C-alpha positions as protocol buffer text, in pm:
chain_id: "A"
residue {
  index: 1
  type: UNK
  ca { x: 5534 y: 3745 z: -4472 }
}
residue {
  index: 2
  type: UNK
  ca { x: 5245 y: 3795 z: -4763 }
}
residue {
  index: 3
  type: UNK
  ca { x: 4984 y: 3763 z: -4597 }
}
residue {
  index: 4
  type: UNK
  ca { x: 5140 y: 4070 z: -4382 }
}
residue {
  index: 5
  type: UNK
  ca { x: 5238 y: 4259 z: -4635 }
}
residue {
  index: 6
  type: UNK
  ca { x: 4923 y: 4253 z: -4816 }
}
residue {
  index: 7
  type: UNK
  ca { x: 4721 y: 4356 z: -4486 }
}
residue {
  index: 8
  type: UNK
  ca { x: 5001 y: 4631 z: -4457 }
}
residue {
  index: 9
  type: UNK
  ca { x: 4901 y: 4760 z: -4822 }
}
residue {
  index: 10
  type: UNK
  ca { x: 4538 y: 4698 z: -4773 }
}
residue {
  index: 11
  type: UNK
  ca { x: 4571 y: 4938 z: -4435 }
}
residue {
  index: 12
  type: UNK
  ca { x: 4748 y: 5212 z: -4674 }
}
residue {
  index: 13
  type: UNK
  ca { x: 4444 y: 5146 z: -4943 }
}
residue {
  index: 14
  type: UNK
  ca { x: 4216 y: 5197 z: -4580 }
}
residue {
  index: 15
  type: UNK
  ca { x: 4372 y: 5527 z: -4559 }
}
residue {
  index: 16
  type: UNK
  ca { x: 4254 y: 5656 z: -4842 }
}
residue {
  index: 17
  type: UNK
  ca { x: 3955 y: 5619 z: -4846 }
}
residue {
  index: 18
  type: UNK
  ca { x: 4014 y: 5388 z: -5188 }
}
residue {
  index: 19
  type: UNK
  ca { x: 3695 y: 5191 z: -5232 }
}
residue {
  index: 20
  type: UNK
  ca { x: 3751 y: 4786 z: -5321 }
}
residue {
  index: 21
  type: UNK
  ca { x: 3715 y: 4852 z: -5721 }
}
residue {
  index: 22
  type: UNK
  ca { x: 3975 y: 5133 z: -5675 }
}
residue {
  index: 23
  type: UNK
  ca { x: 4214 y: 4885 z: -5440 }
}
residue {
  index: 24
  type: UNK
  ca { x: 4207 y: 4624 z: -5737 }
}
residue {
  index: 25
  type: UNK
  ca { x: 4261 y: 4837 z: -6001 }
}
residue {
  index: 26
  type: UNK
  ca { x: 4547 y: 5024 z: -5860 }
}
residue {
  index: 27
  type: UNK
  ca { x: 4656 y: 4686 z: -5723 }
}
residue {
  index: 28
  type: UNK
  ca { x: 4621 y: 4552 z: -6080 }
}
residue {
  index: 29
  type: UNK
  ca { x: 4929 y: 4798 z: -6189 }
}
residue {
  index: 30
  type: UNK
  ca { x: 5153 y: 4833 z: -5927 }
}
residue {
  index: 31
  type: UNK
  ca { x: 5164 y: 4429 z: -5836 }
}
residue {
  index: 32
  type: UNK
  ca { x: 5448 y: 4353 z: -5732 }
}
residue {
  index: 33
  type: UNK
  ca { x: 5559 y: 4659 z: -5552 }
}
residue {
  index: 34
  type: UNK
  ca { x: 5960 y: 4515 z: -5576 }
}
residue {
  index: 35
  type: UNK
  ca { x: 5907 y: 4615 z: -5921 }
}
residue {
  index: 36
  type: UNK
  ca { x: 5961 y: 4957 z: -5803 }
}
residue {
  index: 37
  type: UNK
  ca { x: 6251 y: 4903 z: -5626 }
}
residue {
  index: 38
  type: UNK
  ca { x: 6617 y: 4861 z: -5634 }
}
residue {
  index: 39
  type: UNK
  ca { x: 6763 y: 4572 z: -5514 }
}
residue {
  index: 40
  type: UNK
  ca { x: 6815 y: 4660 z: -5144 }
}
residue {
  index: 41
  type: UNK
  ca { x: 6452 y: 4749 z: -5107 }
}
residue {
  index: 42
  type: UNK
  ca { x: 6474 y: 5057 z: -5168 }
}
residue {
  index: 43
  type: UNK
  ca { x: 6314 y: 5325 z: -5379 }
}
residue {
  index: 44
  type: UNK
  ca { x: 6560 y: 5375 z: -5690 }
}
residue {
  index: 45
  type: UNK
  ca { x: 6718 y: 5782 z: -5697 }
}
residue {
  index: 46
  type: UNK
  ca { x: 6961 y: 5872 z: -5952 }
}
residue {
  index: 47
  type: UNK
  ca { x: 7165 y: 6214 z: -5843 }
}
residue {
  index: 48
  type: UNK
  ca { x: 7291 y: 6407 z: -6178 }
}
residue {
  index: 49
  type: UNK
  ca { x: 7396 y: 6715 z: -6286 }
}
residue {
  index: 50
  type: UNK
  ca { x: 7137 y: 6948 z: -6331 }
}
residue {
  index: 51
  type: UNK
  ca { x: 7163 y: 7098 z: -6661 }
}
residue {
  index: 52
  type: UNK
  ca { x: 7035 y: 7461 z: -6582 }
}
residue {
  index: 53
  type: UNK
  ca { x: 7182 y: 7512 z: -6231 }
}
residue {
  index: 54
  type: UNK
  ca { x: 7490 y: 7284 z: -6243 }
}
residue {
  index: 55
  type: UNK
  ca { x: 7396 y: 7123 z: -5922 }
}
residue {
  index: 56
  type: UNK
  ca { x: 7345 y: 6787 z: -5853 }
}
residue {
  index: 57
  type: UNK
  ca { x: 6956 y: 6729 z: -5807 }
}
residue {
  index: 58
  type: UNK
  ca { x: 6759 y: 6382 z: -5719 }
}
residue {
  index: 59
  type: UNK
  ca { x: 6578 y: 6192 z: -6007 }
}
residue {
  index: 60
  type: UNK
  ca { x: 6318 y: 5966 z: -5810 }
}
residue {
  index: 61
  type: UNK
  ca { x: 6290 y: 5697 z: -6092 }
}
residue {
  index: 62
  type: UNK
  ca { x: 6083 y: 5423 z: -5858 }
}
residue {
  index: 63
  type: UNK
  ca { x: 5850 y: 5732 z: -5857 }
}
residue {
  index: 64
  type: UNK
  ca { x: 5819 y: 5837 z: -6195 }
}
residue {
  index: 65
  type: UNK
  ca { x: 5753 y: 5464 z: -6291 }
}
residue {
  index: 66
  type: UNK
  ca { x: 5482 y: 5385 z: -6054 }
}
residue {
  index: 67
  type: UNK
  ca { x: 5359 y: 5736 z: -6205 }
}
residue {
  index: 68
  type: UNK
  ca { x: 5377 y: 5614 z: -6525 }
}
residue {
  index: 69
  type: UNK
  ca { x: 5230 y: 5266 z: -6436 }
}
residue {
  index: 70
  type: UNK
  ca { x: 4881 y: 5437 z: -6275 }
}
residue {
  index: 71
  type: UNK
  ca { x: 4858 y: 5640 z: -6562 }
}
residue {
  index: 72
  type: UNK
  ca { x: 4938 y: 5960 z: -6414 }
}
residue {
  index: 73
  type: UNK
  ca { x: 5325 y: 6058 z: -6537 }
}
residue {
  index: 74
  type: UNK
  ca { x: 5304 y: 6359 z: -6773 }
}
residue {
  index: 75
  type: UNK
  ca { x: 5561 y: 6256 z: -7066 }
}
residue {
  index: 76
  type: UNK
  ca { x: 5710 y: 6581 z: -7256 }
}
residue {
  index: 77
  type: UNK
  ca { x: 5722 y: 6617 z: -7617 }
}
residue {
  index: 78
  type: UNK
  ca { x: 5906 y: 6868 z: -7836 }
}
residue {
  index: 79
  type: UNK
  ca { x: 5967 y: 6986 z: -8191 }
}
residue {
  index: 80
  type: UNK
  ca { x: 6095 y: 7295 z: -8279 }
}
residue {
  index: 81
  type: UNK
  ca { x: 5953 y: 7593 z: -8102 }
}
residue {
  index: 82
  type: UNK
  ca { x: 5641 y: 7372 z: -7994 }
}
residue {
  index: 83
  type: UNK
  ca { x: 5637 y: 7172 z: -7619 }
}
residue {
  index: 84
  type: UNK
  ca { x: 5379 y: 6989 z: -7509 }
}
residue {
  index: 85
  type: UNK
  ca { x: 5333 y: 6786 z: -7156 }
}
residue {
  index: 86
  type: UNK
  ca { x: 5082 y: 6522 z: -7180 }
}
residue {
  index: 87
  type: UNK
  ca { x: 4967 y: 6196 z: -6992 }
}
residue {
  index: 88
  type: UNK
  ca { x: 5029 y: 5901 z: -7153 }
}
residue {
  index: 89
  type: UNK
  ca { x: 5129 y: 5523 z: -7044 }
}
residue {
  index: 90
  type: UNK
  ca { x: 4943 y: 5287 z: -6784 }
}
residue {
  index: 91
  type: UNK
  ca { x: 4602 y: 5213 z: -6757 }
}
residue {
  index: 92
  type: UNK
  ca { x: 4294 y: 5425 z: -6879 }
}
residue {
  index: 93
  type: UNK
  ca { x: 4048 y: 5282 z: -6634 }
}
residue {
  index: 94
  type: UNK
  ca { x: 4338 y: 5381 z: -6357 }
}
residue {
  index: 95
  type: UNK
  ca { x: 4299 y: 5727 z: -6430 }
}
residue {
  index: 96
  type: UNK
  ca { x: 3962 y: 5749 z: -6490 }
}
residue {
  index: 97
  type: UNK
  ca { x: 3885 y: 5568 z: -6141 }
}
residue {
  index: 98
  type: UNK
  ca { x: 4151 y: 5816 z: -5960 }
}
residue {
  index: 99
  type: UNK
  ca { x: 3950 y: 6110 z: -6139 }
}
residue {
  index: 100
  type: UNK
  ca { x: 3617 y: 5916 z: -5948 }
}
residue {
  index: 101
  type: UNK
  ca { x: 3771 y: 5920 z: -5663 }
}
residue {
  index: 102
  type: UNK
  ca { x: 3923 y: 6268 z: -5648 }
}
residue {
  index: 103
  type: UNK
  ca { x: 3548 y: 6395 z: -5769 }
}
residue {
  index: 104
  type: UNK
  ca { x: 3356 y: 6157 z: -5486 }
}
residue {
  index: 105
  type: UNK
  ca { x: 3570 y: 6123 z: -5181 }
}
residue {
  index: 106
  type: UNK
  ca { x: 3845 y: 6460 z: -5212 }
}
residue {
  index: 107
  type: UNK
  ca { x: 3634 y: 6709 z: -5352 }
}
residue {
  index: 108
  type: UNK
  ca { x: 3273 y: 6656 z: -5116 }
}
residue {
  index: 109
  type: UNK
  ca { x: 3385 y: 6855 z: -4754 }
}
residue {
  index: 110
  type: UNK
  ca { x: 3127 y: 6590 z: -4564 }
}
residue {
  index: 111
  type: UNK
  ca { x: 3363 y: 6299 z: -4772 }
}
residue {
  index: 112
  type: UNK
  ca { x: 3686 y: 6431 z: -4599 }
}
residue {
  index: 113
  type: UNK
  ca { x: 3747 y: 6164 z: -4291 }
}
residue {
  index: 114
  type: UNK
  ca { x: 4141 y: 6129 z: -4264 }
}
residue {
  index: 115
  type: UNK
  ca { x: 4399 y: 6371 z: -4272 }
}
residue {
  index: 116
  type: UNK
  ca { x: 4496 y: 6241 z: -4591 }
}
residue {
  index: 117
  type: UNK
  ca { x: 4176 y: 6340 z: -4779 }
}
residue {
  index: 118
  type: UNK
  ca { x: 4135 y: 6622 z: -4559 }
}
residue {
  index: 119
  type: UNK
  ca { x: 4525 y: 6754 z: -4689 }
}
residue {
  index: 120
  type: UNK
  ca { x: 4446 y: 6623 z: -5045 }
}
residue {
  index: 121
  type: UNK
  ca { x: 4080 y: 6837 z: -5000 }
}
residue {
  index: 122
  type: UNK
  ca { x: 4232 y: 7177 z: -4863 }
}
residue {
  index: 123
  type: UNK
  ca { x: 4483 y: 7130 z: -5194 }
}
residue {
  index: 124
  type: UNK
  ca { x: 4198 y: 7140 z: -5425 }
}
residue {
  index: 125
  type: UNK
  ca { x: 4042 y: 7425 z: -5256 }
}
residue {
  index: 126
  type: UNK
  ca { x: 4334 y: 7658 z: -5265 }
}
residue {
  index: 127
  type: UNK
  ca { x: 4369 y: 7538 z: -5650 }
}
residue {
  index: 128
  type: UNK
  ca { x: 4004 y: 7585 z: -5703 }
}
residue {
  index: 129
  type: UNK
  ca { x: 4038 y: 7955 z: -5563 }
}
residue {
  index: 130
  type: UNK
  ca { x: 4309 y: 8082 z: -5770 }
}
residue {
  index: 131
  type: UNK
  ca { x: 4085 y: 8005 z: -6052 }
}
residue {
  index: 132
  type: UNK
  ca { x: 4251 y: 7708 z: -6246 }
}
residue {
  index: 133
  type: UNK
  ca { x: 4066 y: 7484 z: -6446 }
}
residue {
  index: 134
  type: UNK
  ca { x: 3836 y: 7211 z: -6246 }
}
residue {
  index: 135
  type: UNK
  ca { x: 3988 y: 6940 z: -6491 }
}
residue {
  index: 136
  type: UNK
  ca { x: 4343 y: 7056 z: -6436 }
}
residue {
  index: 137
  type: UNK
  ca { x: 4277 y: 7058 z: -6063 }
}
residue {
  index: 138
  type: UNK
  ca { x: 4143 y: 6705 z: -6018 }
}
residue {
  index: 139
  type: UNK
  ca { x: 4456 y: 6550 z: -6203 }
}
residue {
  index: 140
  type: UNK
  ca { x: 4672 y: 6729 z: -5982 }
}
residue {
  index: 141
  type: UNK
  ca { x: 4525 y: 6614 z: -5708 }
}
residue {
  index: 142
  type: UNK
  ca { x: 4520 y: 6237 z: -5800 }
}
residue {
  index: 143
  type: UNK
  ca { x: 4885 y: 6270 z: -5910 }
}
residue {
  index: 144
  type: UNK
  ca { x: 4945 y: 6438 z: -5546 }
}
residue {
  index: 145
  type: UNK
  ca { x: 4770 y: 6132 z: -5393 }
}
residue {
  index: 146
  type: UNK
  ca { x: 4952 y: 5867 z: -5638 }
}
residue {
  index: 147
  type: UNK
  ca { x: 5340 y: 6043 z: -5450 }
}
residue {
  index: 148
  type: UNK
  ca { x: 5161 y: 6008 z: -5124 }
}
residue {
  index: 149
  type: UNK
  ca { x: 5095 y: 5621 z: -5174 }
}
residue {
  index: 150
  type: UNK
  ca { x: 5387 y: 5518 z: -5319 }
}
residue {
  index: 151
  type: UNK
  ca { x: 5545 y: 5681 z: -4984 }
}
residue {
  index: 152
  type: UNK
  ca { x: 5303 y: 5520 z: -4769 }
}
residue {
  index: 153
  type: UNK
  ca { x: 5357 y: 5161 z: -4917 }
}
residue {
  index: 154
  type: UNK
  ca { x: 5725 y: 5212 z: -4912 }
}
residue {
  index: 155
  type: UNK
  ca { x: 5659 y: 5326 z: -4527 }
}
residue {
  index: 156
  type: UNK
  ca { x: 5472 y: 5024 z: -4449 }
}
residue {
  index: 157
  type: UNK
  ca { x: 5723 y: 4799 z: -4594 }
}
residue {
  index: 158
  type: UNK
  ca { x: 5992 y: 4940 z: -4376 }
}
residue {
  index: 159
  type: UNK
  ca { x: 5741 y: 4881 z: -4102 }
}
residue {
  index: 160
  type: UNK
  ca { x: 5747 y: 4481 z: -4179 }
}
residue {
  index: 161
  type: UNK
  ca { x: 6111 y: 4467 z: -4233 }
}
């Protein structure tokens, strides 16, 4: 069942377009995926209370912490009047190799291969067009591709089990 489930996360990597230093890194992190998950398999989601609306709203906390653990989970801090987001947690290198990869294989039209670069590509190109800031824009991008694998290796699980 390993040796499956690593070609299953290998074919996700594939998908990507993640070259083999980018696959190890990212592997690096996120090994073991059950880490992630609750203890039927599953991808951990709190419902609460929201506390503006009153409604009850999802809190995807498998997310948030494989975020957190590729170094792309903005943290909030507050004092007084002031709030700031910022990254912080996980790996350095991990977000400096997901910035590489946004810059080399998202950004370059000729680099786009697979709908998922191609969708992740379009997404910068809108961004880049309403005039936001190129740094701003790659980060979003690699945080948009980050959500995207965690639901493709959760996908691929399901596809083993």
């Amino acid at each position: 069942m390993s040796a499956l489930l690593d070609f299953a996360e290998r074919q996700v990597f594939q998908n990507f377009n993640f070259g083999d230093r980018l696959q190890a890194v990212i592997l690096l992190q996120i090994f073991p995926l059950e880490n992630y998950l609750g203890e039927d398999g599953k991808p951990i989601i709190k419902i609460r209370k929201g506390r503006k609306s009153g409604q009850p709203t999802k809190r995807h906390l498998s997310l948030r912490k494989f975020q957190k653990a590729l170094g792309v989970a903005p943290s909030q801090e507050s004092s007084g009047d002031i709030s700031k987001s910022k990254v912080s947690g996980g790996l350095a290198l991990c977000r400096r190799a997901l910035w590489l990869w946004v810059f080399s294989a998202v950004e370059p039209v000729k680099c786009r291969t697979n709908p998922i670069t191609v969708n992740l590509g379009k997404f910068a190109d809108i961004e880049k067009i309403a005039g936001k800031p190129v740094k701003l824009i790659r980060m979003r991008v690699a945080v948009k591709a980050v959500k995207m694998l965690f639901k493709e290796l959760i996908l691929s699980r399901k596809v083993l089990d």
